[in-house]
Amino acid sequence: MTDIAEIPVDEEERPLPPLPRPVRSALTDGPILRTLLGLAWPNVVALSAGTCVVIAETSYIGRLGVEALAAMALVFPTVILTMTMSGGAMGGAVASAIARALGAGDRERAGTLAAHALLIGITFGVVFMLGMLIFGPQVLTMLGGRGTVLTHAIAYTQVFFGGAVLPWLLNTMAGVLRGTGNMKLPSLLMLNSAVMQVVLGGTLGLGLGPVPQFGMRGVAAGSLIAYSVNICVMGWYLFSGRARAVPKLRGLRIQWAMFFDILKVGAIACFSPLQSVLTISIFTHMLAKFGTAILAGYGIGARLEFLLTSIAFSFGIASVPMIGMAVGAGRIRRARRIAWIAGASAFVAVGAPACLVALFPDLWVNIFTDSATVRATSHQYLSTVAPFYAFIGLASTMYFSSQGAAKVIGPVLAQTARLIYIATTGWWLSTHDATAQNFFWLAASSMVVLGLLSCSSVVLTRWGPRETKPAVRSVLSVAD
């Protein structure tokens, strides 16, 4: 056997050491549940604070008189529609587009998307401003506003929607930050906004010391001032380069593809809050024929639904950047796992307290009324419907998860199906002498329908790119 001598190798020609592994991100590589909970808890705090603002505003507006309280109830649907469209629908679409760009490793595109998102927010804000300033009185009259109530409602509308660009700009900026995975700053500013709204709205609305009482105009102005302060803080953070997506406005060239990337999700998603408000309006109108006590009992139960839905929103909003980055990186299996874990978490987080209230309704009802008739109706409604609130939580997370994947049409169609189900079945019940309990079961079953259809849409919708089959080439074998 012949020994083979080792060939000498120059030290400078030795193989280079292996490249260091890329830095792993918790959003793209971390454990899903722990990362999701870490992103969700700031949103829970902030959205709960927003609910407290609604309660506080109701309290001090009541001191302006019954007419002012009725006026606030009159404008509430339009205000909620503005906030849910700018924050949940379009804001979620912005977060999705930013997250998908970052997931693909394209920070340049993320910055360009952020700039186009701000233009979209300003445009929609101007549309809402002009729409409500021009047609607001007619809309409020159609909703039932009359006399002094209508006067108060118009006063609030003129101030709040006169500055409609502010909530749209604020929620758009929050969407940009959430798309980068930054949940803490938007949530902190939402908490700050809640405190400022209560203090400024109460001071300007009721008057304090040298500050005169501005009534409903003052309440609306307090909200706009709070939004302005938070826009300044969030704008400084975004444009100072501290965010992972820096909007590039100087020398910006309008790119319609960027608008399309956001609007293909946001424009469709806006139908969801619109349909939700319409569903609630139809159901409330059907219950109104049973009298004030039934309507008041339903209202108490609906407040609990509103509060618990904010928990589901927190999980849903947290899932958007995680799913968006996974989809952008082509990791579709991980994106779907995030969606199901977020849905299961929201189902439990909403369902557990709802079932507790269903078993012990006085824990919630005692906060609002001591009327025996209203209490009995509230008990009846909560024991029937509250156990099914978990399906609302499930549907909410499927909606936001689909936003992250830029495939939102399925959950929106699920909301459409619920609207049709409520309208048609409710009409049938109304023509067959149904009781209020029958309508309560209608509400409960519609939640199950919405939850199951939303899940089905996620199962049936392709999240990844379409597979292209390679072209088949025929090979002819020719014998020599």
CSV table of C-alpha atoms in Angstrom, one decimal:
chain,number,residue,atom,x,y,z
A,1,MET,CA,0.0,0.0,0.0
A,2,THR,CA,1.4,3.3,-1.0
A,3,ASP,CA,1.2,6.2,1.5
A,4,ILE,CA,-0.2,9.4,0.0
A,5,ALA,CA,1.5,12.5,1.3
A,6,GLU,CA,-0.6,15.3,2.6
A,7,ILE,CA,-0.6,18.3,0.3
A,8,PRO,CA,0.6,21.3,2.2
A,9,VAL,CA,-2.0,24.1,2.4
A,10,ASP,CA,-1.1,27.8,2.9
A,11,GLU,CA,-2.7,29.2,6.0
A,12,GLU,CA,-4.1,32.1,4.0
A,13,GLU,CA,-5.9,29.6,1.7
A,14,ARG,CA,-7.7,27.7,4.4
A,15,PRO,CA,-11.5,27.7,4.2
A,16,LEU,CA,-13.2,30.7,5.8
A,17,PRO,CA,-15.1,30.1,9.0
A,18,PRO,CA,-18.9,29.6,8.6
A,19,LEU,CA,-20.9,32.7,8.4
A,20,PRO,CA,-22.7,33.7,11.6
A,21,ARG,CA,-26.4,32.7,11.8
A,22,PRO,CA,-28.8,35.6,11.1
A,23,VAL,CA,-30.3,37.3,14.1
A,24,ARG,CA,-33.6,35.5,14.9
A,25,SER,CA,-36.7,37.5,15.6
A,26,ALA,CA,-39.3,36.5,18.1
A,27,LEU,CA,-42.0,37.5,15.6
A,28,THR,CA,-40.7,35.1,12.9
A,29,ASP,CA,-39.0,32.4,14.9
A,30,GLY,CA,-40.1,32.7,18.6
A,31,PRO,CA,-42.6,30.4,20.4
A,32,ILE,CA,-46.0,31.4,19.1
A,33,LEU,CA,-48.1,31.5,22.2
A,34,ARG,CA,-45.6,33.4,24.4
A,35,THR,CA,-44.9,35.9,21.6
A,36,LEU,CA,-48.6,36.4,21.0
A,37,LEU,CA,-49.3,37.0,24.7
A,38,GLY,CA,-46.4,39.4,24.9
A,39,LEU,CA,-47.9,41.4,22.0
A,40,ALA,CA,-51.5,41.2,23.2
A,41,TRP,CA,-51.3,42.4,26.8
A,42,PRO,CA,-50.5,46.0,26.0
A,43,ASN,CA,-53.5,46.1,23.7
A,44,VAL,CA,-55.7,44.6,26.4
A,45,VAL,CA,-54.8,47.5,28.7
A,46,ALA,CA,-55.2,50.2,26.1
A,47,LEU,CA,-58.5,48.9,24.7
A,48,SER,CA,-59.9,48.4,28.2
A,49,ALA,CA,-59.0,52.0,28.9
A,50,GLY,CA,-60.9,53.0,25.7
A,51,THR,CA,-64.0,51.2,27.1
A,52,CYS,CA,-63.6,53.2,30.4
A,53,VAL,CA,-63.6,56.4,28.3
A,54,VAL,CA,-67.0,55.5,26.9
A,55,ILE,CA,-68.3,54.9,30.5
A,56,ALA,CA,-66.8,58.1,31.8
A,57,GLU,CA,-68.1,60.2,28.9
A,58,THR,CA,-71.6,58.8,29.5
A,59,SER,CA,-71.3,59.8,33.2
A,60,TYR,CA,-70.3,63.4,32.7
A,61,ILE,CA,-72.4,64.0,29.6
A,62,GLY,CA,-75.4,62.9,31.7
A,63,ARG,CA,-74.7,66.0,33.9
A,64,LEU,CA,-75.5,68.2,30.9
A,65,GLY,CA,-79.0,66.8,30.8
A,66,VAL,CA,-81.1,64.0,29.4
A,67,GLU,CA,-81.1,65.6,25.9
A,68,ALA,CA,-77.3,65.7,25.8
A,69,LEU,CA,-77.2,62.0,26.8
A,70,ALA,CA,-79.6,61.1,24.1
A,71,ALA,CA,-77.6,63.2,21.6
A,72,MET,CA,-74.5,61.2,22.5
A,73,ALA,CA,-76.4,57.9,21.9
A,74,LEU,CA,-77.4,59.4,18.5
A,75,VAL,CA,-73.9,60.2,17.3
A,76,PHE,CA,-72.2,57.1,18.9
A,77,PRO,CA,-72.7,54.8,15.9
A,78,THR,CA,-71.0,57.2,13.5
A,79,VAL,CA,-68.1,57.8,15.9
A,80,ILE,CA,-67.6,54.1,16.5
A,81,LEU,CA,-67.8,53.5,12.8
A,82,THR,CA,-65.0,56.1,12.2
A,83,MET,CA,-62.8,54.6,14.9
A,84,THR,CA,-63.3,51.0,13.9
A,85,MET,CA,-62.7,51.7,10.2
A,86,SER,CA,-59.6,53.7,10.8
A,87,GLY,CA,-58.2,51.5,13.6
A,88,GLY,CA,-59.4,48.0,13.0
A,89,ALA,CA,-60.0,47.8,9.3
A,90,MET,CA,-57.6,50.2,7.5
A,91,GLY,CA,-55.2,50.2,10.4
A,92,GLY,CA,-55.0,46.5,10.3
A,93,ALA,CA,-54.5,46.6,6.6
A,94,VAL,CA,-51.6,49.0,7.0
A,95,ALA,CA,-50.0,46.7,9.7
A,96,SER,CA,-50.4,43.7,7.4
A,97,ALA,CA,-48.7,45.4,4.4
A,98,ILE,CA,-45.8,46.7,6.6
A,99,ALA,CA,-45.3,43.3,8.2
A,100,ARG,CA,-45.3,41.4,4.9
A,101,ALA,CA,-42.7,43.7,3.6
A,102,LEU,CA,-40.5,43.3,6.7
A,103,GLY,CA,-41.0,39.6,6.6
A,104,ALA,CA,-39.6,39.5,3.1
A,105,GLY,CA,-36.6,41.6,4.3
A,106,ASP,CA,-37.5,44.7,2.3
A,107,ARG,CA,-37.3,47.7,4.7
A,108,GLU,CA,-37.2,50.1,1.8
A,109,ARG,CA,-40.6,48.9,0.7
A,110,ALA,CA,-41.9,49.1,4.3
A,111,GLY,CA,-40.9,52.7,4.5
A,112,THR,CA,-42.6,53.5,1.2
A,113,LEU,CA,-45.7,51.7,2.2
A,114,ALA,CA,-45.8,53.7,5.5
A,115,ALA,CA,-45.7,57.0,3.5
A,116,HIS,CA,-48.5,55.9,1.2
A,117,ALA,CA,-50.5,54.7,4.3
A,118,LEU,CA,-50.3,58.2,5.7
A,119,LEU,CA,-51.7,59.6,2.5
A,120,ILE,CA,-54.6,57.1,2.6
A,121,GLY,CA,-55.3,58.0,6.2
A,122,ILE,CA,-55.4,61.7,5.4
A,123,THR,CA,-57.6,61.1,2.4
A,124,PHE,CA,-60.2,59.0,4.3
A,125,GLY,CA,-60.2,61.6,7.1
A,126,VAL,CA,-61.1,64.3,4.7
A,127,VAL,CA,-63.8,62.2,3.1
A,128,PHE,CA,-65.4,61.6,6.6
A,129,MET,CA,-65.0,65.2,7.5
A,130,LEU,CA,-66.8,66.5,4.4
A,131,GLY,CA,-69.4,63.8,4.4
A,132,MET,CA,-70.5,64.4,8.0
A,133,LEU,CA,-70.2,68.2,7.8
A,134,ILE,CA,-72.4,68.3,4.7
A,135,PHE,CA,-74.8,65.4,5.3
A,136,GLY,CA,-74.4,64.9,9.1
A,137,PRO,CA,-77.7,66.8,10.1
A,138,GLN,CA,-79.7,64.7,7.6
A,139,VAL,CA,-78.1,61.4,8.9
A,140,LEU,CA,-78.8,62.4,12.5
A,141,THR,CA,-82.4,63.3,11.6
A,142,MET,CA,-82.8,59.9,9.8
A,143,LEU,CA,-81.6,58.2,13.0
A,144,GLY,CA,-84.4,59.8,15.0
A,145,GLY,CA,-82.9,63.1,16.2
A,146,ARG,CA,-85.4,65.8,17.0
A,147,GLY,CA,-85.5,69.2,18.7
A,148,THR,CA,-82.8,69.9,21.4
A,149,VAL,CA,-81.4,66.4,21.1
A,150,LEU,CA,-80.7,67.0,17.4
A,151,THR,CA,-79.1,70.4,18.2
A,152,HIS,CA,-76.7,68.8,20.7
A,153,ALA,CA,-75.9,66.0,18.3
A,154,ILE,CA,-75.1,68.4,15.5
A,155,ALA,CA,-72.9,70.5,17.8
A,156,TYR,CA,-70.8,67.5,18.7
A,157,THR,CA,-70.7,66.3,15.0
A,158,GLN,CA,-69.5,69.7,13.7
A,159,VAL,CA,-66.5,69.7,16.1
A,160,PHE,CA,-65.5,66.0,16.1
A,161,PHE,CA,-65.9,65.4,12.4
A,162,GLY,CA,-64.4,68.8,11.6
A,163,GLY,CA,-61.2,67.2,12.9
A,164,ALA,CA,-61.9,63.7,11.4
A,165,VAL,CA,-58.4,63.7,9.9
A,166,LEU,CA,-56.9,63.4,13.3
A,167,PRO,CA,-58.3,60.0,14.4
A,168,TRP,CA,-57.6,58.6,10.9
A,169,LEU,CA,-54.0,59.9,11.0
A,170,LEU,CA,-53.5,58.6,14.6
A,171,ASN,CA,-54.8,55.1,13.8
A,172,THR,CA,-52.8,54.9,10.6
A,173,MET,CA,-49.6,55.7,12.5
A,174,ALA,CA,-50.5,53.1,15.1
A,175,GLY,CA,-51.0,50.6,12.2
A,176,VAL,CA,-47.5,51.3,10.9
A,177,LEU,CA,-45.9,50.7,14.3
A,178,ARG,CA,-48.0,47.6,14.9
A,179,GLY,CA,-46.8,46.2,11.6
A,180,THR,CA,-43.2,46.4,12.8
A,181,GLY,CA,-44.2,44.5,16.0
A,182,ASN,CA,-44.2,47.5,18.2
A,183,MET,CA,-47.4,47.2,20.3
A,184,LYS,CA,-46.3,49.0,23.4
A,185,LEU,CA,-46.0,52.6,22.1
A,186,PRO,CA,-49.4,52.6,20.3
A,187,SER,CA,-51.0,51.1,23.4
A,188,LEU,CA,-49.2,53.5,25.8
A,189,LEU,CA,-50.5,56.4,23.7
A,190,MET,CA,-54.0,55.0,23.6
A,191,LEU,CA,-53.9,54.8,27.4
A,192,ASN,CA,-52.6,58.4,27.5
A,193,SER,CA,-55.4,59.4,25.1
A,194,ALA,CA,-58.0,57.8,27.2
A,195,VAL,CA,-56.9,59.8,30.3
A,196,MET,CA,-56.7,63.0,28.4
A,197,GLN,CA,-60.1,62.5,26.8
A,198,VAL,CA,-61.7,62.0,30.2
A,199,VAL,CA,-59.9,65.1,31.8
A,200,LEU,CA,-60.2,67.5,28.8
A,201,GLY,CA,-63.7,66.3,27.7
A,202,GLY,CA,-65.0,66.7,31.2
A,203,THR,CA,-63.3,70.1,31.8
A,204,LEU,CA,-64.4,71.6,28.5
A,205,GLY,CA,-67.8,70.0,28.5
A,206,LEU,CA,-68.9,70.9,32.0
A,207,GLY,CA,-66.6,73.8,32.7
A,208,LEU,CA,-64.0,74.0,35.5
A,209,GLY,CA,-62.7,77.2,37.3
A,210,PRO,CA,-61.9,79.8,34.6
A,211,VAL,CA,-62.8,77.4,31.8
A,212,PRO,CA,-66.4,78.0,30.6
A,213,GLN,CA,-68.9,75.2,29.9
A,214,PHE,CA,-68.8,74.4,26.1
A,215,GLY,CA,-71.2,71.5,26.4
A,216,MET,CA,-71.1,68.9,23.6
A,217,ARG,CA,-68.7,70.9,21.6
A,218,GLY,CA,-66.3,70.9,24.5
A,219,VAL,CA,-66.6,67.1,24.9
A,220,ALA,CA,-65.7,66.6,21.2
A,221,ALA,CA,-62.8,69.1,21.4
A,222,GLY,CA,-61.3,67.2,24.3
A,223,SER,CA,-61.1,64.1,22.1
A,224,LEU,CA,-59.4,66.0,19.3
A,225,ILE,CA,-56.8,67.6,21.5
A,226,ALA,CA,-55.9,64.2,23.0
A,227,TYR,CA,-55.5,62.8,19.4
A,228,SER,CA,-53.3,65.8,18.4
A,229,VAL,CA,-50.9,65.3,21.3
A,230,ASN,CA,-50.5,61.6,20.6
A,231,ILE,CA,-50.0,62.3,16.8
A,232,CYS,CA,-47.1,64.6,17.7
A,233,VAL,CA,-45.5,61.9,19.9
A,234,MET,CA,-46.0,59.1,17.4
A,235,GLY,CA,-44.9,61.2,14.5
A,236,TRP,CA,-41.7,62.1,16.2
A,237,TYR,CA,-41.0,58.5,16.9
A,238,LEU,CA,-41.7,57.4,13.3
A,239,PHE,CA,-39.8,60.2,11.5
A,240,SER,CA,-36.8,60.1,13.9
A,241,GLY,CA,-35.7,56.8,12.5
A,242,ARG,CA,-36.4,54.8,15.7
A,243,ALA,CA,-39.1,52.7,14.0
A,244,ARG,CA,-38.3,49.7,11.7
A,245,ALA,CA,-40.4,51.4,9.0
A,246,VAL,CA,-39.6,55.1,8.4
A,247,PRO,CA,-42.1,56.9,6.2
A,248,LYS,CA,-40.2,58.6,3.4
A,249,LEU,CA,-42.2,61.7,2.4
A,250,ARG,CA,-39.3,63.8,1.0
A,251,GLY,CA,-39.0,63.1,-2.7
A,252,LEU,CA,-41.9,60.6,-2.5
A,253,ARG,CA,-43.0,59.2,-5.8
A,254,ILE,CA,-46.6,58.0,-5.8
A,255,GLN,CA,-46.7,54.3,-6.6
A,256,TRP,CA,-50.2,52.9,-7.2
A,257,ALA,CA,-49.0,49.4,-6.4
A,258,MET,CA,-48.3,50.6,-2.8
A,259,PHE,CA,-51.9,51.9,-2.5
A,260,PHE,CA,-53.2,48.7,-3.9
A,261,ASP,CA,-51.2,46.6,-1.4
A,262,ILE,CA,-52.9,48.4,1.4
A,263,LEU,CA,-56.4,49.0,-0.1
A,264,LYS,CA,-56.8,45.4,-1.3
A,265,VAL,CA,-57.1,44.5,2.3
A,266,GLY,CA,-58.4,47.7,3.9
A,267,ALA,CA,-61.1,48.6,1.5
A,268,ILE,CA,-62.7,45.2,1.8
A,269,ALA,CA,-62.1,45.1,5.6
A,270,CYS,CA,-64.1,48.4,6.0
A,271,PHE,CA,-67.3,46.5,5.2
A,272,SER,CA,-66.9,44.5,8.4
A,273,PRO,CA,-67.5,47.3,10.9
A,274,LEU,CA,-70.2,48.8,8.6
A,275,GLN,CA,-72.1,45.5,8.6
A,276,SER,CA,-71.6,45.1,12.3
A,277,VAL,CA,-73.2,48.4,13.0
A,278,LEU,CA,-76.0,47.6,10.6
A,279,THR,CA,-76.6,44.2,12.3
A,280,ILE,CA,-76.8,45.8,15.7
A,281,SER,CA,-79.2,48.5,14.4
A,282,ILE,CA,-81.5,45.9,12.9
A,283,PHE,CA,-81.5,43.7,16.0
A,284,THR,CA,-82.1,46.7,18.3
A,285,HIS,CA,-85.0,47.8,16.1
A,286,MET,CA,-86.6,44.3,16.3
A,287,LEU,CA,-86.3,44.3,20.1
A,288,ALA,CA,-87.7,47.8,20.5
A,289,LYS,CA,-91.3,46.5,20.0
A,290,PHE,CA,-91.0,44.6,23.3
A,291,GLY,CA,-90.7,47.7,25.3
A,292,THR,CA,-88.1,49.7,27.3
A,293,ALA,CA,-87.3,47.1,29.8
A,294,ILE,CA,-86.4,44.5,27.2
A,295,LEU,CA,-84.3,47.0,25.3
A,296,ALA,CA,-82.5,48.2,28.4
A,297,GLY,CA,-81.7,44.6,29.4
A,298,TYR,CA,-80.3,43.9,26.0
A,299,GLY,CA,-78.2,47.1,26.2
A,300,ILE,CA,-76.6,45.9,29.5
A,301,GLY,CA,-75.7,42.6,27.9
A,302,ALA,CA,-74.4,44.4,24.8
A,303,ARG,CA,-72.0,46.4,27.0
A,304,LEU,CA,-70.5,43.2,28.3
A,305,GLU,CA,-70.0,42.0,24.7
A,306,PHE,CA,-68.4,45.3,23.8
A,307,LEU,CA,-66.0,45.0,26.7
A,308,LEU,CA,-65.0,41.4,26.1
A,309,THR,CA,-64.6,42.0,22.3
A,310,SER,CA,-61.8,44.3,23.1
A,311,ILE,CA,-59.9,41.3,24.5
A,312,ALA,CA,-60.4,39.4,21.3
A,313,PHE,CA,-59.3,42.5,19.3
A,314,SER,CA,-56.1,42.5,21.4
A,315,PHE,CA,-55.2,38.9,20.3
A,316,GLY,CA,-56.3,39.7,16.7
A,317,ILE,CA,-54.2,42.8,16.4
A,318,ALA,CA,-51.2,41.0,17.9
A,319,SER,CA,-51.5,38.3,15.3
A,320,VAL,CA,-51.4,40.7,12.4
A,321,PRO,CA,-47.6,41.4,12.4
A,322,MET,CA,-46.7,37.8,13.3
A,323,ILE,CA,-48.8,36.4,10.4
A,324,GLY,CA,-47.8,39.2,8.0
A,325,MET,CA,-44.1,38.5,8.5
A,326,ALA,CA,-44.5,34.8,8.3
A,327,VAL,CA,-46.4,35.2,5.0
A,328,GLY,CA,-43.8,37.7,3.7
A,329,ALA,CA,-41.1,35.1,4.5
A,330,GLY,CA,-43.1,32.3,2.7
A,331,ARG,CA,-43.7,30.4,6.0
A,332,ILE,CA,-47.4,29.7,5.4
A,333,ARG,CA,-47.6,26.8,7.8
A,334,ARG,CA,-46.4,29.0,10.7
A,335,ALA,CA,-48.8,31.7,9.7
A,336,ARG,CA,-51.7,29.3,10.0
A,337,ARG,CA,-50.5,28.0,13.3
A,338,ILE,CA,-50.4,31.6,14.6
A,339,ALA,CA,-54.0,32.1,13.4
A,340,TRP,CA,-55.4,29.0,15.2
A,341,ILE,CA,-53.5,29.7,18.4
A,342,ALA,CA,-54.7,33.3,18.4
A,343,GLY,CA,-58.3,32.1,17.8
A,344,ALA,CA,-58.1,29.5,20.5
A,345,SER,CA,-56.6,32.0,23.0
A,346,ALA,CA,-59.4,34.5,22.2
A,347,PHE,CA,-62.1,31.9,22.5
A,348,VAL,CA,-61.0,31.0,26.0
A,349,ALA,CA,-60.2,34.6,27.1
A,350,VAL,CA,-63.6,35.8,26.0
A,351,GLY,CA,-65.6,32.7,26.8
A,352,ALA,CA,-64.4,32.1,30.4
A,353,PRO,CA,-65.5,35.5,31.9
A,354,ALA,CA,-68.7,35.4,29.7
A,355,CYS,CA,-69.7,32.0,31.1
A,356,LEU,CA,-69.0,33.2,34.6
A,357,VAL,CA,-71.4,36.2,34.1
A,358,ALA,CA,-73.9,33.8,32.5
A,359,LEU,CA,-73.9,31.8,35.8
A,360,PHE,CA,-73.8,34.8,38.1
A,361,PRO,CA,-75.3,37.7,36.1
A,362,ASP,CA,-75.6,40.0,39.1
A,363,LEU,CA,-71.8,40.5,38.9
A,364,TRP,CA,-72.4,42.6,35.8
A,365,VAL,CA,-76.0,43.7,36.1
A,366,ASN,CA,-75.7,45.3,39.5
A,367,ILE,CA,-73.3,47.9,38.0
A,368,PHE,CA,-76.0,49.4,35.9
A,369,THR,CA,-79.4,49.1,37.4
A,370,ASP,CA,-81.5,48.3,40.4
A,371,SER,CA,-84.8,48.0,38.5
A,372,ALA,CA,-86.3,44.6,39.1
A,373,THR,CA,-87.8,44.4,35.6
A,374,VAL,CA,-84.6,45.4,33.8
A,375,ARG,CA,-82.6,43.0,36.1
A,376,ALA,CA,-84.8,40.1,35.2
A,377,THR,CA,-84.5,40.8,31.4
A,378,SER,CA,-80.7,41.2,31.8
A,379,HIS,CA,-80.5,37.9,33.6
A,380,GLN,CA,-82.5,36.2,30.8
A,381,TYR,CA,-80.4,37.7,28.1
A,382,LEU,CA,-77.0,37.0,29.7
A,383,SER,CA,-77.9,33.4,30.6
A,384,THR,CA,-78.9,32.7,27.0
A,385,VAL,CA,-76.4,34.7,25.0
A,386,ALA,CA,-73.2,35.2,27.1
A,387,PRO,CA,-71.9,31.6,26.8
A,388,PHE,CA,-71.7,32.2,23.0
A,389,TYR,CA,-69.6,35.4,23.2
A,390,ALA,CA,-66.6,33.2,22.8
A,391,PHE,CA,-67.6,32.7,19.1
A,392,ILE,CA,-67.5,36.5,18.6
A,393,GLY,CA,-63.9,36.4,20.0
A,394,LEU,CA,-63.1,33.6,17.6
A,395,ALA,CA,-64.5,35.5,14.6
A,396,SER,CA,-62.6,38.7,15.6
A,397,THR,CA,-59.2,36.9,15.6
A,398,MET,CA,-60.0,35.1,12.3
A,399,TYR,CA,-60.8,38.6,10.8
A,400,PHE,CA,-57.5,40.1,11.9
A,401,SER,CA,-55.5,37.0,11.1
A,402,SER,CA,-56.9,37.1,7.6
A,403,GLN,CA,-55.8,40.7,7.4
A,404,GLY,CA,-52.3,39.7,8.2
A,405,ALA,CA,-52.4,37.2,5.3
A,406,ALA,CA,-54.0,39.8,3.0
A,407,LYS,CA,-56.9,37.5,2.5
A,408,VAL,CA,-59.7,39.2,4.3
A,409,ILE,CA,-62.7,38.7,2.0
A,410,GLY,CA,-63.7,35.4,3.7
A,411,PRO,CA,-64.4,36.8,7.2
A,412,VAL,CA,-66.1,39.8,5.7
A,413,LEU,CA,-68.5,37.5,3.8
A,414,ALA,CA,-69.0,35.6,7.1
A,415,GLN,CA,-70.2,39.0,8.6
A,416,THR,CA,-72.5,39.4,5.6
A,417,ALA,CA,-74.0,36.0,6.2
A,418,ARG,CA,-74.6,36.9,9.8
A,419,LEU,CA,-76.3,40.1,8.8
A,420,ILE,CA,-78.6,38.2,6.3
A,421,TYR,CA,-79.3,35.5,9.0
A,422,ILE,CA,-80.3,38.1,11.6
A,423,ALA,CA,-82.5,40.1,9.1
A,424,THR,CA,-84.3,37.1,7.5
A,425,THR,CA,-84.8,35.0,10.7
A,426,GLY,CA,-85.7,38.1,12.7
A,427,TRP,CA,-88.3,39.0,10.1
A,428,TRP,CA,-89.7,35.5,10.3
A,429,LEU,CA,-89.9,35.6,14.1
A,430,SER,CA,-91.6,39.0,13.9
A,431,THR,CA,-94.3,37.5,11.7
A,432,HIS,CA,-94.9,34.5,14.0
A,433,ASP,CA,-95.5,36.2,17.4
A,434,ALA,CA,-92.1,35.2,18.7
A,435,THR,CA,-91.1,36.2,22.3
A,436,ALA,CA,-88.1,38.2,23.4
A,437,GLN,CA,-86.4,34.9,24.4
A,438,ASN,CA,-86.7,33.7,20.8
A,439,PHE,CA,-84.8,36.8,19.7
A,440,PHE,CA,-82.2,36.2,22.4
A,441,TRP,CA,-81.6,32.7,20.9
A,442,LEU,CA,-81.4,34.3,17.5
A,443,ALA,CA,-78.5,36.5,18.8
A,444,ALA,CA,-76.8,33.5,20.3
A,445,SER,CA,-77.1,31.4,17.2
A,446,SER,CA,-75.9,34.2,14.9
A,447,MET,CA,-72.7,34.3,17.0
A,448,VAL,CA,-72.1,30.6,16.4
A,449,VAL,CA,-72.8,31.1,12.6
A,450,LEU,CA,-70.3,34.0,12.5
A,451,GLY,CA,-67.6,32.1,14.3
A,452,LEU,CA,-67.8,28.9,12.3
A,453,LEU,CA,-68.0,30.6,9.0
A,454,SER,CA,-65.0,32.8,9.8
A,455,CYS,CA,-63.0,29.7,10.7
A,456,SER,CA,-64.2,27.9,7.5
A,457,SER,CA,-63.0,30.9,5.4
A,458,VAL,CA,-59.5,30.6,6.9
A,459,VAL,CA,-59.5,26.8,6.2
A,460,LEU,CA,-60.7,27.2,2.6
A,461,THR,CA,-58.6,30.3,1.6
A,462,ARG,CA,-55.1,29.8,0.1
A,463,TRP,CA,-52.7,32.0,2.0
A,464,GLY,CA,-49.5,31.2,0.1
A,465,PRO,CA,-48.7,31.9,-3.6
A,466,ARG,CA,-50.5,29.8,-6.2
A,467,GLU,CA,-48.5,26.8,-7.2
A,468,THR,CA,-47.5,26.9,-10.8
A,469,LYS,CA,-47.0,23.6,-12.6
A,470,PRO,CA,-43.9,23.3,-14.7
A,471,ALA,CA,-44.4,23.2,-18.4
A,472,VAL,CA,-44.4,19.7,-19.8
A,473,ARG,CA,-42.0,19.3,-22.7
A,474,SER,CA,-42.3,16.4,-25.0
A,475,VAL,CA,-39.0,14.6,-25.7
A,476,LEU,CA,-38.9,12.6,-28.9
A,477,SER,CA,-36.4,9.8,-29.1
A,478,VAL,CA,-35.2,9.3,-32.7
A,479,ALA,CA,-33.4,6.1,-33.5
A,480,ASP,CA,-30.2,6.4,-35.6
